[in-house]
Amino acid sequence: MALFDLPLDELREYRSASTAPEDFDAFWSKTLAEAREHDLDVRFEPVDTGLSTVRVLDVTFAGFGGHPVKGWLTLPAGAEEPLPLVVQFIGYGGGRGLPHEHLLWASTGRAHFVMDTRGQGSAWGAGGGTADPVGGAPAYPGFMTRGIDAPENYYYRRVFTDAVRAVEAARAHPLADAARTAAVGSSQGGGVALAVGGLVPNLAAVAPDVPFLCDFPRAATLTDRHPYREIGLFLRTHRGRTEDALRTLSYFDGVHFAARGRAPALFSAALEDQTCPPSTVFAAFNAWTHDDKSIEVYDFNDHEGGGPFQEAAKLRWMRSYV
């Protein structure tokens, strides 16, 4: 696929036309306050993985609605003092998988927590273990239109709340240094990291790679690739509901979370990415409010983005913050 979006010089100046709802902050304050009415109930259970350089804990904590959410906490073997903490979120359709799939960050001497994504974990990888017990109105298969009838019902309200609680759960371990916490993720995980960056005020760093869930009005009309295409296919059947759907989505747009970002950030974008078009990524990057921000651009890559090259860039960048 050749370049299909705006030229790079225009991407660097692009601003989304999406407008945050007037009650955006109140909506999220209320949502998180309701979640915190439930005890975090975090549990760390040692796992025998056969790995010798790290130790792994099977984590369960209370997310949205008090629902149990799973994760893995991986620590360098022999660690005795609090460590910098990297909290990672997973791409669309995947789950936390198996512990040995997540060794990068612990290999750098940091604590690493990967959150399972409720209701997902069955499309790729080694699976997930977190149910989504909340039902909803009719939706197109996938997750993008589940509960799209109202912000209170929307699927990603639950996921973003789980993610904030995941940071709180990971920080509850005595070997995690809360003051040195970073949020990272790619694609859907990058979109979730953006939300966390806007909702958690005291992160040390945020690193979203080719983030999903940004600039919904443009994404839903620019690309016909899934998952964004789920929105159009839903509206193809439910004619006349476009305005209502976009209103719901505006409460979950990474652009609006970016406008509330208060930590140094490293983004990445790929100029041939039809899954998360580069203009939607730059919309969030350009909205990010912290002055210390940068973006890696991969000229001839699709949604794989920088892959291992971006991992190397994050390893170099993260040394300054976490």
PDB file of C-alpha atoms in Angstrom:
ATOM      1  CA  MET A   1       0.000   0.000   0.000  1.00  0.00           C
ATOM      2  CA  ALA A   2       1.459   3.355  -1.045  1.00  0.00           C
ATOM      3  CA  LEU A   3       1.007   6.511   1.023  1.00  0.00           C
ATOM      4  CA  PHE A   4      -2.706   7.311   1.267  1.00  0.00           C
ATOM      5  CA  ASP A   5      -3.002   9.907   4.028  1.00  0.00           C
ATOM      6  CA  LEU A   6      -1.731  13.465   4.344  1.00  0.00           C
ATOM      7  CA  PRO A   7       1.896  14.329   3.445  1.00  0.00           C
ATOM      8  CA  LEU A   8       4.257  14.288   6.410  1.00  0.00           C
ATOM      9  CA  ASP A   9       4.602  18.073   6.600  1.00  0.00           C
ATOM     10  CA  GLU A  10       0.807  18.361   6.836  1.00  0.00           C
ATOM     11  CA  LEU A  11       0.608  15.535   9.380  1.00  0.00           C
ATOM     12  CA  ARG A  12       2.931  17.479  11.660  1.00  0.00           C
ATOM     13  CA  GLU A  13       0.413  20.344  11.670  1.00  0.00           C
ATOM     14  CA  TYR A  14      -2.829  18.330  11.577  1.00  0.00           C
ATOM     15  CA  ARG A  15      -5.442  18.932  14.258  1.00  0.00           C
ATOM     16  CA  SER A  16      -8.537  16.807  14.742  1.00  0.00           C
ATOM     17  CA  ALA A  17     -11.977  18.304  14.249  1.00  0.00           C
ATOM     18  CA  SER A  18     -13.259  16.109  17.084  1.00  0.00           C
ATOM     19  CA  THR A  19     -14.591  18.136  20.010  1.00  0.00           C
ATOM     20  CA  ALA A  20     -14.501  16.944  23.595  1.00  0.00           C
ATOM     21  CA  PRO A  21     -17.915  16.874  25.309  1.00  0.00           C
ATOM     22  CA  GLU A  22     -18.404  19.626  27.883  1.00  0.00           C
ATOM     23  CA  ASP A  23     -18.763  17.016  30.623  1.00  0.00           C
ATOM     24  CA  PHE A  24     -15.761  14.907  29.495  1.00  0.00           C
ATOM     25  CA  ASP A  25     -13.806  15.433  32.722  1.00  0.00           C
ATOM     26  CA  ALA A  26     -16.878  15.059  34.917  1.00  0.00           C
ATOM     27  CA  PHE A  27     -17.816  11.830  33.117  1.00  0.00           C
ATOM     28  CA  TRP A  28     -14.419  10.288  33.791  1.00  0.00           C
ATOM     29  CA  SER A  29     -14.170  11.586  37.343  1.00  0.00           C
ATOM     30  CA  LYS A  30     -17.527   9.991  38.124  1.00  0.00           C
ATOM     31  CA  THR A  31     -16.591   6.758  36.350  1.00  0.00           C
ATOM     32  CA  LEU A  32     -13.341   6.351  38.277  1.00  0.00           C
ATOM     33  CA  ALA A  33     -14.942   7.363  41.573  1.00  0.00           C
ATOM     34  CA  GLU A  34     -17.558   4.642  41.099  1.00  0.00           C
ATOM     35  CA  ALA A  35     -14.846   2.084  40.324  1.00  0.00           C
ATOM     36  CA  ARG A  36     -12.956   3.036  43.478  1.00  0.00           C
ATOM     37  CA  GLU A  37     -16.009   2.331  45.582  1.00  0.00           C
ATOM     38  CA  HIS A  38     -14.950  -1.293  45.114  1.00  0.00           C
ATOM     39  CA  ASP A  39     -11.909  -2.478  47.029  1.00  0.00           C
ATOM     40  CA  LEU A  40      -8.970  -2.974  44.650  1.00  0.00           C
ATOM     41  CA  ASP A  41      -8.681  -6.503  46.067  1.00  0.00           C
ATOM     42  CA  VAL A  42      -5.344  -7.085  44.343  1.00  0.00           C
ATOM     43  CA  ARG A  43      -3.865 -10.559  44.685  1.00  0.00           C
ATOM     44  CA  PHE A  44      -0.345 -11.641  43.660  1.00  0.00           C
ATOM     45  CA  GLU A  45       0.143 -15.392  43.226  1.00  0.00           C
ATOM     46  CA  PRO A  46       3.595 -16.822  42.351  1.00  0.00           C
ATOM     47  CA  VAL A  47       3.748 -18.842  39.119  1.00  0.00           C
ATOM     48  CA  ASP A  48       6.178 -21.658  38.317  1.00  0.00           C
ATOM     49  CA  THR A  49       7.229 -20.755  34.759  1.00  0.00           C
ATOM     50  CA  GLY A  50      10.587 -22.511  34.478  1.00  0.00           C
ATOM     51  CA  LEU A  51      12.249 -19.126  33.982  1.00  0.00           C
ATOM     52  CA  SER A  52      15.352 -18.421  36.077  1.00  0.00           C
ATOM     53  CA  THR A  53      16.143 -14.741  35.434  1.00  0.00           C
ATOM     54  CA  VAL A  54      12.697 -13.457  36.381  1.00  0.00           C
ATOM     55  CA  ARG A  55       9.906 -14.319  38.758  1.00  0.00           C
ATOM     56  CA  VAL A  56       6.286 -14.048  37.670  1.00  0.00           C
ATOM     57  CA  LEU A  57       3.154 -13.309  39.668  1.00  0.00           C
ATOM     58  CA  ASP A  58      -0.370 -14.067  38.478  1.00  0.00           C
ATOM     59  CA  VAL A  59      -2.320 -10.936  39.366  1.00  0.00           C
ATOM     60  CA  THR A  60      -6.040 -10.432  39.893  1.00  0.00           C
ATOM     61  CA  PHE A  61      -7.561  -7.057  40.749  1.00  0.00           C
ATOM     62  CA  ALA A  62     -10.971  -5.395  40.732  1.00  0.00           C
ATOM     63  CA  GLY A  63     -11.570  -3.295  37.626  1.00  0.00           C
ATOM     64  CA  PHE A  64     -14.715  -1.583  36.397  1.00  0.00           C
ATOM     65  CA  GLY A  65     -17.735  -2.598  38.456  1.00  0.00           C
ATOM     66  CA  GLY A  66     -15.481  -4.580  40.782  1.00  0.00           C
ATOM     67  CA  HIS A  67     -15.105  -7.207  38.031  1.00  0.00           C
ATOM     68  CA  PRO A  68     -11.986  -9.396  38.325  1.00  0.00           C
ATOM     69  CA  VAL A  69      -9.261  -8.530  35.804  1.00  0.00           C
ATOM     70  CA  LYS A  70      -6.111 -10.579  35.248  1.00  0.00           C
ATOM     71  CA  GLY A  71      -2.502  -9.614  34.599  1.00  0.00           C
ATOM     72  CA  TRP A  72       1.089 -10.788  34.858  1.00  0.00           C
ATOM     73  CA  LEU A  73       3.662  -9.004  37.013  1.00  0.00           C
ATOM     74  CA  THR A  74       7.205  -9.944  36.020  1.00  0.00           C
ATOM     75  CA  LEU A  75      10.143  -8.980  38.242  1.00  0.00           C
ATOM     76  CA  PRO A  76      13.891  -9.475  37.812  1.00  0.00           C
ATOM     77  CA  ALA A  77      14.990 -12.425  39.934  1.00  0.00           C
ATOM     78  CA  GLY A  78      16.582 -11.367  43.193  1.00  0.00           C
ATOM     79  CA  ALA A  79      15.145  -7.833  43.191  1.00  0.00           C
ATOM     80  CA  GLU A  80      14.879  -6.485  46.731  1.00  0.00           C
ATOM     81  CA  GLU A  81      14.410  -2.715  46.301  1.00  0.00           C
ATOM     82  CA  PRO A  82      11.510  -0.901  44.546  1.00  0.00           C
ATOM     83  CA  LEU A  83      11.948  -0.891  40.777  1.00  0.00           C
ATOM     84  CA  PRO A  84      10.789   1.366  37.954  1.00  0.00           C
ATOM     85  CA  LEU A  85       7.440   0.045  36.698  1.00  0.00           C
ATOM     86  CA  VAL A  86       6.251  -0.414  33.102  1.00  0.00           C
ATOM     87  CA  VAL A  87       2.518  -1.079  32.680  1.00  0.00           C
ATOM     88  CA  GLN A  88       1.635  -2.512  29.268  1.00  0.00           C
ATOM     89  CA  PHE A  89      -1.690  -2.792  27.428  1.00  0.00           C
ATOM     90  CA  ILE A  90      -2.493  -5.270  24.660  1.00  0.00           C
ATOM     91  CA  GLY A  91      -3.520  -4.925  21.005  1.00  0.00           C
ATOM     92  CA  TYR A  92      -7.044  -5.552  19.720  1.00  0.00           C
ATOM     93  CA  GLY A  93      -8.266  -9.115  20.130  1.00  0.00           C
ATOM     94  CA  GLY A  94      -5.301 -10.310  22.160  1.00  0.00           C
ATOM     95  CA  GLY A  95      -4.918 -11.287  25.800  1.00  0.00           C
ATOM     96  CA  ARG A  96      -2.142 -11.407  28.339  1.00  0.00           C
ATOM     97  CA  GLY A  97      -0.968 -14.717  26.857  1.00  0.00           C
ATOM     98  CA  LEU A  98       1.781 -16.626  28.656  1.00  0.00           C
ATOM     99  CA  PRO A  99       4.427 -15.110  30.948  1.00  0.00           C
ATOM    100  CA  HIS A 100       7.413 -15.988  28.765  1.00  0.00           C
ATOM    101  CA  GLU A 101       5.974 -13.802  25.991  1.00  0.00           C
ATOM    102  CA  HIS A 102       6.665 -10.691  28.094  1.00  0.00           C
ATOM    103  CA  LEU A 103      10.332 -10.676  29.053  1.00  0.00           C
ATOM    104  CA  LEU A 104      11.638  -7.461  27.466  1.00  0.00           C
ATOM    105  CA  TRP A 105      11.013  -4.946  30.219  1.00  0.00           C
ATOM    106  CA  ALA A 106      11.969  -7.179  33.139  1.00  0.00           C
ATOM    107  CA  SER A 107      15.217  -7.866  31.261  1.00  0.00           C
ATOM    108  CA  THR A 108      16.045  -4.163  31.647  1.00  0.00           C
ATOM    109  CA  GLY A 109      15.781  -4.384  35.443  1.00  0.00           C
ATOM    110  CA  ARG A 110      12.291  -2.932  35.637  1.00  0.00           C
ATOM    111  CA  ALA A 111       9.070  -4.364  37.025  1.00  0.00           C
ATOM    112  CA  HIS A 112       6.623  -5.146  34.216  1.00  0.00           C
ATOM    113  CA  PHE A 113       2.857  -5.501  34.475  1.00  0.00           C
ATOM    114  CA  VAL A 114       0.747  -6.565  31.482  1.00  0.00           C
ATOM    115  CA  MET A 115      -3.025  -6.208  31.773  1.00  0.00           C
ATOM    116  CA  ASP A 116      -5.425  -8.692  30.241  1.00  0.00           C
ATOM    117  CA  THR A 117      -8.190  -7.019  28.193  1.00  0.00           C
ATOM    118  CA  ARG A 118     -11.680  -7.966  29.309  1.00  0.00           C
ATOM    119  CA  GLY A 119     -13.637 -10.054  26.827  1.00  0.00           C
ATOM    120  CA  GLN A 120     -10.716 -10.310  24.390  1.00  0.00           C
ATOM    121  CA  GLY A 121      -7.858 -12.772  24.056  1.00  0.00           C
ATOM    122  CA  SER A 122      -9.347 -15.057  21.411  1.00  0.00           C
ATOM    123  CA  ALA A 123      -8.150 -13.568  18.099  1.00  0.00           C
ATOM    124  CA  TRP A 124      -4.365 -14.034  18.295  1.00  0.00           C
ATOM    125  CA  GLY A 125      -1.566 -14.909  20.707  1.00  0.00           C
ATOM    126  CA  ALA A 126      -1.868 -17.345  23.582  1.00  0.00           C
ATOM    127  CA  GLY A 127      -5.230 -16.188  24.882  1.00  0.00           C
ATOM    128  CA  GLY A 128      -6.676 -14.207  27.757  1.00  0.00           C
ATOM    129  CA  GLY A 129      -8.473 -14.981  30.981  1.00  0.00           C
ATOM    130  CA  THR A 130     -10.718 -12.001  31.755  1.00  0.00           C
ATOM    131  CA  ALA A 131     -14.443 -12.055  31.042  1.00  0.00           C
ATOM    132  CA  ASP A 132     -16.590  -9.009  30.336  1.00  0.00           C
ATOM    133  CA  PRO A 133     -19.758  -9.719  32.343  1.00  0.00           C
ATOM    134  CA  VAL A 134     -21.600  -6.622  31.061  1.00  0.00           C
ATOM    135  CA  GLY A 135     -24.178  -7.052  28.319  1.00  0.00           C
ATOM    136  CA  GLY A 136     -25.344  -4.356  25.937  1.00  0.00           C
ATOM    137  CA  ALA A 137     -27.472  -3.210  23.045  1.00  0.00           C
ATOM    138  CA  PRO A 138     -27.159  -4.678  19.527  1.00  0.00           C
ATOM    139  CA  ALA A 139     -23.630  -4.345  18.170  1.00  0.00           C
ATOM    140  CA  TYR A 140     -21.586  -5.284  15.123  1.00  0.00           C
ATOM    141  CA  PRO A 141     -19.281  -8.293  15.815  1.00  0.00           C
ATOM    142  CA  GLY A 142     -16.113  -7.071  17.488  1.00  0.00           C
ATOM    143  CA  PHE A 143     -15.798  -4.537  20.296  1.00  0.00           C
ATOM    144  CA  MET A 144     -16.032  -1.134  18.630  1.00  0.00           C
ATOM    145  CA  THR A 145     -19.819  -0.793  18.804  1.00  0.00           C
ATOM    146  CA  ARG A 146     -20.586  -2.662  22.038  1.00  0.00           C
ATOM    147  CA  GLY A 147     -22.690  -0.293  24.097  1.00  0.00           C
ATOM    148  CA  ILE A 148     -22.324   2.519  21.558  1.00  0.00           C
ATOM    149  CA  ASP A 149     -25.884   3.591  22.363  1.00  0.00           C
ATOM    150  CA  ALA A 150     -24.586   5.682  25.308  1.00  0.00           C
ATOM    151  CA  PRO A 151     -21.206   6.633  26.850  1.00  0.00           C
ATOM    152  CA  GLU A 152     -22.218   4.964  30.118  1.00  0.00           C
ATOM    153  CA  ASN A 153     -22.656   1.650  28.309  1.00  0.00           C
ATOM    154  CA  TYR A 154     -19.710   1.753  25.923  1.00  0.00           C
ATOM    155  CA  TYR A 155     -17.229  -1.118  26.056  1.00  0.00           C
ATOM    156  CA  TYR A 156     -14.128   1.054  26.323  1.00  0.00           C
ATOM    157  CA  ARG A 157     -15.489   2.781  29.421  1.00  0.00           C
ATOM    158  CA  ARG A 158     -14.895  -0.534  31.135  1.00  0.00           C
ATOM    159  CA  VAL A 159     -11.502  -1.146  29.510  1.00  0.00           C
ATOM    160  CA  PHE A 160     -10.111   2.320  30.277  1.00  0.00           C
ATOM    161  CA  THR A 161     -11.314   2.037  33.864  1.00  0.00           C
ATOM    162  CA  ASP A 162      -9.661  -1.388  34.135  1.00  0.00           C
ATOM    163  CA  ALA A 163      -6.458   0.202  32.842  1.00  0.00           C
ATOM    164  CA  VAL A 164      -6.405   2.939  35.478  1.00  0.00           C
ATOM    165  CA  ARG A 165      -7.037   0.311  38.139  1.00  0.00           C
ATOM    166  CA  ALA A 166      -4.258  -1.819  36.616  1.00  0.00           C
ATOM    167  CA  VAL A 167      -1.779   0.985  37.312  1.00  0.00           C
ATOM    168  CA  GLU A 168      -3.062   1.149  40.886  1.00  0.00           C
ATOM    169  CA  ALA A 169      -2.817  -2.633  41.250  1.00  0.00           C
ATOM    170  CA  ALA A 170       0.730  -2.832  39.884  1.00  0.00           C
ATOM    171  CA  ARG A 171       1.832   0.035  42.121  1.00  0.00           C
ATOM    172  CA  ALA A 172       0.458  -1.862  45.129  1.00  0.00           C
ATOM    173  CA  HIS A 173       3.305  -4.388  44.938  1.00  0.00           C
ATOM    174  CA  PRO A 174       6.159  -3.530  47.325  1.00  0.00           C
ATOM    175  CA  LEU A 175       8.772  -3.885  44.556  1.00  0.00           C
ATOM    176  CA  ALA A 176       7.054  -1.332  42.295  1.00  0.00           C
ATOM    177  CA  ASP A 177       8.141   2.304  42.535  1.00  0.00           C
ATOM    178  CA  ALA A 178       4.965   4.317  41.997  1.00  0.00           C
ATOM    179  CA  ALA A 179       6.941   7.496  41.276  1.00  0.00           C
ATOM    180  CA  ARG A 180       8.658   5.827  38.308  1.00  0.00           C
ATOM    181  CA  THR A 181       5.715   4.399  36.372  1.00  0.00           C
ATOM    182  CA  ALA A 182       5.363   4.314  32.579  1.00  0.00           C
ATOM    183  CA  ALA A 183       2.369   3.286  30.452  1.00  0.00           C
ATOM    184  CA  VAL A 184       3.079   1.607  27.105  1.00  0.00           C
ATOM    185  CA  GLY A 185       1.198  -0.252  24.390  1.00  0.00           C
ATOM    186  CA  SER A 186       0.787  -0.721  20.663  1.00  0.00           C
ATOM    187  CA  SER A 187      -2.365  -0.260  18.540  1.00  0.00           C
ATOM    188  CA  GLN A 188      -5.302  -0.790  20.921  1.00  0.00           C
ATOM    189  CA  GLY A 189      -2.727  -0.945  23.707  1.00  0.00           C
ATOM    190  CA  GLY A 190      -1.411   2.421  22.568  1.00  0.00           C
ATOM    191  CA  GLY A 191      -4.908   3.872  22.675  1.00  0.00           C
ATOM    192  CA  VAL A 192      -5.390   2.524  26.183  1.00  0.00           C
ATOM    193  CA  ALA A 193      -2.003   3.943  27.216  1.00  0.00           C
ATOM    194  CA  LEU A 194      -3.151   7.341  25.904  1.00  0.00           C
ATOM    195  CA  ALA A 195      -6.298   7.122  28.022  1.00  0.00           C
ATOM    196  CA  VAL A 196      -4.221   6.231  31.073  1.00  0.00           C
ATOM    197  CA  GLY A 197      -1.910   9.140  30.275  1.00  0.00           C
ATOM    198  CA  GLY A 198      -4.888  11.480  30.427  1.00  0.00           C
ATOM    199  CA  LEU A 199      -6.508   9.934  33.492  1.00  0.00           C
ATOM    200  CA  VAL A 200      -3.536   9.179  35.773  1.00  0.00           C
ATOM    201  CA  PRO A 201      -1.899  12.469  36.776  1.00  0.00           C
ATOM    202  CA  ASN A 202       1.477  11.296  38.044  1.00  0.00           C
ATOM    203  CA  LEU A 203       3.006   9.018  35.410  1.00  0.00           C
ATOM    204  CA  ALA A 204       6.687   9.370  34.575  1.00  0.00           C
ATOM    205  CA  ALA A 205       6.357   8.466  30.881  1.00  0.00           C
ATOM    206  CA  VAL A 206       3.843   7.326  28.244  1.00  0.00           C
ATOM    207  CA  ALA A 207       4.789   5.476  25.039  1.00  0.00           C
ATOM    208  CA  PRO A 208       1.900   4.741  22.627  1.00  0.00           C
ATOM    209  CA  ASP A 209       2.897   2.980  19.393  1.00  0.00           C
ATOM    210  CA  VAL A 210       0.672   3.405  16.301  1.00  0.00           C
ATOM    211  CA  PRO A 211      -2.208   4.085  18.713  1.00  0.00           C
ATOM    212  CA  PHE A 212      -5.764   3.016  17.934  1.00  0.00           C
ATOM    213  CA  LEU A 213      -8.923   4.765  19.232  1.00  0.00           C
ATOM    214  CA  CYS A 214      -7.912   8.256  18.070  1.00  0.00           C
ATOM    215  CA  ASP A 215      -9.757  10.890  16.016  1.00  0.00           C
ATOM    216  CA  PHE A 216     -12.862   8.730  15.501  1.00  0.00           C
ATOM    217  CA  PRO A 217     -14.625  11.053  13.019  1.00  0.00           C
ATOM    218  CA  ARG A 218     -11.686  10.896  10.607  1.00  0.00           C
ATOM    219  CA  ALA A 219     -10.736   7.272  11.228  1.00  0.00           C
ATOM    220  CA  ALA A 220     -14.258   5.954  10.635  1.00  0.00           C
ATOM    221  CA  THR A 221     -14.447   7.643   7.234  1.00  0.00           C
ATOM    222  CA  LEU A 222     -10.848   7.386   6.024  1.00  0.00           C
ATOM    223  CA  THR A 223     -10.092   3.672   6.323  1.00  0.00           C
ATOM    224  CA  ASP A 224     -12.179   0.632   5.438  1.00  0.00           C
ATOM    225  CA  ARG A 225      -9.958  -1.701   7.431  1.00  0.00           C
ATOM    226  CA  HIS A 226     -11.128  -3.267  10.668  1.00  0.00           C
ATOM    227  CA  PRO A 227     -11.523  -2.504  13.545  1.00  0.00           C
ATOM    228  CA  TYR A 228     -12.567   1.054  12.628  1.00  0.00           C
ATOM    229  CA  ARG A 229     -14.727  -0.367   9.841  1.00  0.00           C
ATOM    230  CA  GLU A 230     -16.957  -1.982  12.483  1.00  0.00           C
ATOM    231  CA  ILE A 231     -18.366   1.495  13.152  1.00  0.00           C
ATOM    232  CA  GLY A 232     -19.371   2.064   9.545  1.00  0.00           C
ATOM    233  CA  LEU A 233     -20.864  -1.402   9.184  1.00  0.00           C
ATOM    234  CA  PHE A 234     -22.929  -0.842  12.319  1.00  0.00           C
ATOM    235  CA  LEU A 235     -24.187   2.482  10.986  1.00  0.00           C
ATOM    236  CA  ARG A 236     -24.893   0.964   7.576  1.00  0.00           C
ATOM    237  CA  THR A 237     -27.596  -1.086   9.298  1.00  0.00           C
ATOM    238  CA  HIS A 238     -28.582   1.449  11.976  1.00  0.00           C
ATOM    239  CA  ARG A 239     -29.240   4.329   9.613  1.00  0.00           C
ATOM    240  CA  GLY A 240     -29.604   7.773  11.083  1.00  0.00           C
ATOM    241  CA  ARG A 241     -27.594   7.066  14.243  1.00  0.00           C
ATOM    242  CA  THR A 242     -24.274   8.566  13.144  1.00  0.00           C
ATOM    243  CA  GLU A 243     -24.512  11.661  15.323  1.00  0.00           C
ATOM    244  CA  ASP A 244     -25.391   9.661  18.417  1.00  0.00           C
ATOM    245  CA  ALA A 245     -22.591   7.158  17.782  1.00  0.00           C
ATOM    246  CA  LEU A 246     -19.992   9.892  17.320  1.00  0.00           C
ATOM    247  CA  ARG A 247     -21.174  11.568  20.495  1.00  0.00           C
ATOM    248  CA  THR A 248     -20.572   8.357  22.442  1.00  0.00           C
ATOM    249  CA  LEU A 249     -17.170   7.872  20.825  1.00  0.00           C
ATOM    250  CA  SER A 250     -16.113  11.423  21.701  1.00  0.00           C
ATOM    251  CA  TYR A 251     -15.848  10.392  25.364  1.00  0.00           C
ATOM    252  CA  PHE A 252     -13.228   7.789  24.398  1.00  0.00           C
ATOM    253  CA  ASP A 253     -11.196   9.609  21.759  1.00  0.00           C
ATOM    254  CA  GLY A 254      -7.451   9.488  22.357  1.00  0.00           C
ATOM    255  CA  VAL A 255      -7.201  13.064  21.098  1.00  0.00           C
ATOM    256  CA  HIS A 256      -9.089  14.298  24.163  1.00  0.00           C
ATOM    257  CA  PHE A 257      -7.040  12.196  26.567  1.00  0.00           C
ATOM    258  CA  ALA A 258      -3.876  13.498  24.875  1.00  0.00           C
ATOM    259  CA  ALA A 259      -5.034  17.044  25.582  1.00  0.00           C
ATOM    260  CA  ARG A 260      -4.833  16.079  29.257  1.00  0.00           C
ATOM    261  CA  GLY A 261      -1.493  14.252  29.058  1.00  0.00           C
ATOM    262  CA  ARG A 262       0.895  15.341  31.812  1.00  0.00           C
ATOM    263  CA  ALA A 263       3.959  13.153  31.251  1.00  0.00           C
ATOM    264  CA  PRO A 264       6.786  12.972  28.693  1.00  0.00           C
ATOM    265  CA  ALA A 265       5.649  10.923  25.707  1.00  0.00           C
ATOM    266  CA  LEU A 266       7.138   8.955  22.819  1.00  0.00           C
ATOM    267  CA  PHE A 267       4.709   8.160  19.987  1.00  0.00           C
ATOM    268  CA  SER A 268       5.185   6.230  16.762  1.00  0.00           C
ATOM    269  CA  ALA A 269       3.362   6.344  13.427  1.00  0.00           C
ATOM    270  CA  ALA A 270       3.627   4.417  10.157  1.00  0.00           C
ATOM    271  CA  LEU A 271       2.805   6.294   6.966  1.00  0.00           C
ATOM    272  CA  GLU A 272       1.268   3.281   5.168  1.00  0.00           C
ATOM    273  CA  ASP A 273      -0.806   2.248   8.183  1.00  0.00           C
ATOM    274  CA  GLN A 274      -4.415   1.732   7.088  1.00  0.00           C
ATOM    275  CA  THR A 275      -5.468   0.230  10.422  1.00  0.00           C
ATOM    276  CA  CYS A 276      -4.552   3.335  12.439  1.00  0.00           C
ATOM    277  CA  PRO A 277      -4.080   6.018   9.756  1.00  0.00           C
ATOM    278  CA  PRO A 278      -1.139   8.334  10.454  1.00  0.00           C
ATOM    279  CA  SER A 279      -3.312  11.450  10.596  1.00  0.00           C
ATOM    280  CA  THR A 280      -5.257   9.951  13.502  1.00  0.00           C
ATOM    281  CA  VAL A 281      -2.003   9.220  15.339  1.00  0.00           C
ATOM    282  CA  PHE A 282      -0.672  12.720  14.674  1.00  0.00           C
ATOM    283  CA  ALA A 283      -4.005  14.125  15.858  1.00  0.00           C
ATOM    284  CA  ALA A 284      -3.271  12.659  19.293  1.00  0.00           C
ATOM    285  CA  PHE A 285       0.431  13.512  19.191  1.00  0.00           C
ATOM    286  CA  ASN A 286      -0.227  17.130  18.248  1.00  0.00           C
ATOM    287  CA  ALA A 287      -2.826  17.389  21.027  1.00  0.00           C
ATOM    288  CA  TRP A 288      -0.461  16.005  23.703  1.00  0.00           C
ATOM    289  CA  THR A 289       0.035  18.855  26.142  1.00  0.00           C
ATOM    290  CA  HIS A 290       3.371  18.020  27.769  1.00  0.00           C
ATOM    291  CA  ASP A 291       6.224  19.860  26.056  1.00  0.00           C
ATOM    292  CA  ASP A 292       8.547  16.862  26.255  1.00  0.00           C
ATOM    293  CA  LYS A 293       7.184  14.741  23.430  1.00  0.00           C
ATOM    294  CA  SER A 294       8.530  13.120  20.266  1.00  0.00           C
ATOM    295  CA  ILE A 295       7.315  10.814  17.521  1.00  0.00           C
ATOM    296  CA  GLU A 296       9.111   8.153  15.509  1.00  0.00           C
ATOM    297  CA  VAL A 297       7.880   7.950  11.904  1.00  0.00           C
ATOM    298  CA  TYR A 298       8.220   4.822   9.762  1.00  0.00           C
ATOM    299  CA  ASP A 299       7.854   5.861   6.131  1.00  0.00           C
ATOM    300  CA  PHE A 300       7.110   2.557   4.390  1.00  0.00           C
ATOM    301  CA  ASN A 301       5.470   0.497   7.097  1.00  0.00           C
ATOM    302  CA  ASP A 302       1.864  -0.540   7.628  1.00  0.00           C
ATOM    303  CA  HIS A 303       0.390  -1.312  11.049  1.00  0.00           C
ATOM    304  CA  GLU A 304       3.460  -3.259  12.165  1.00  0.00           C
ATOM    305  CA  GLY A 305       5.020   0.180  12.537  1.00  0.00           C
ATOM    306  CA  GLY A 306       8.567   0.120  13.840  1.00  0.00           C
ATOM    307  CA  GLY A 307       8.279  -3.331  15.421  1.00  0.00           C
ATOM    308  CA  PRO A 308      11.637  -4.248  17.008  1.00  0.00           C
ATOM    309  CA  PHE A 309      13.145  -0.939  15.856  1.00  0.00           C
ATOM    310  CA  GLN A 310      10.537   0.937  17.885  1.00  0.00           C
ATOM    311  CA  GLU A 311      11.189  -1.318  20.860  1.00  0.00           C
ATOM    312  CA  ALA A 312      14.853  -0.343  20.637  1.00  0.00           C
ATOM    313  CA  ALA A 313      13.874   3.339  20.408  1.00  0.00           C
ATOM    314  CA  LYS A 314      11.716   2.990  23.530  1.00  0.00           C
ATOM    315  CA  LEU A 315      14.518   1.265  25.436  1.00  0.00           C
ATOM    316  CA  ARG A 316      16.849   4.171  24.683  1.00  0.00           C
ATOM    317  CA  TRP A 317      14.207   6.813  25.390  1.00  0.00           C
ATOM    318  CA  MET A 318      12.905   5.259  28.601  1.00  0.00           C
ATOM    319  CA  ARG A 319      16.302   5.464  30.313  1.00  0.00           C
ATOM    320  CA  SER A 320      15.757   9.194  30.820  1.00  0.00           C
ATOM    321  CA  TYR A 321      12.426   8.787  32.615  1.00  0.00           C
ATOM    322  CA  VAL A 322      11.892   5.394  34.250  1.00  0.00           C
TER     323      VAL A 322
END
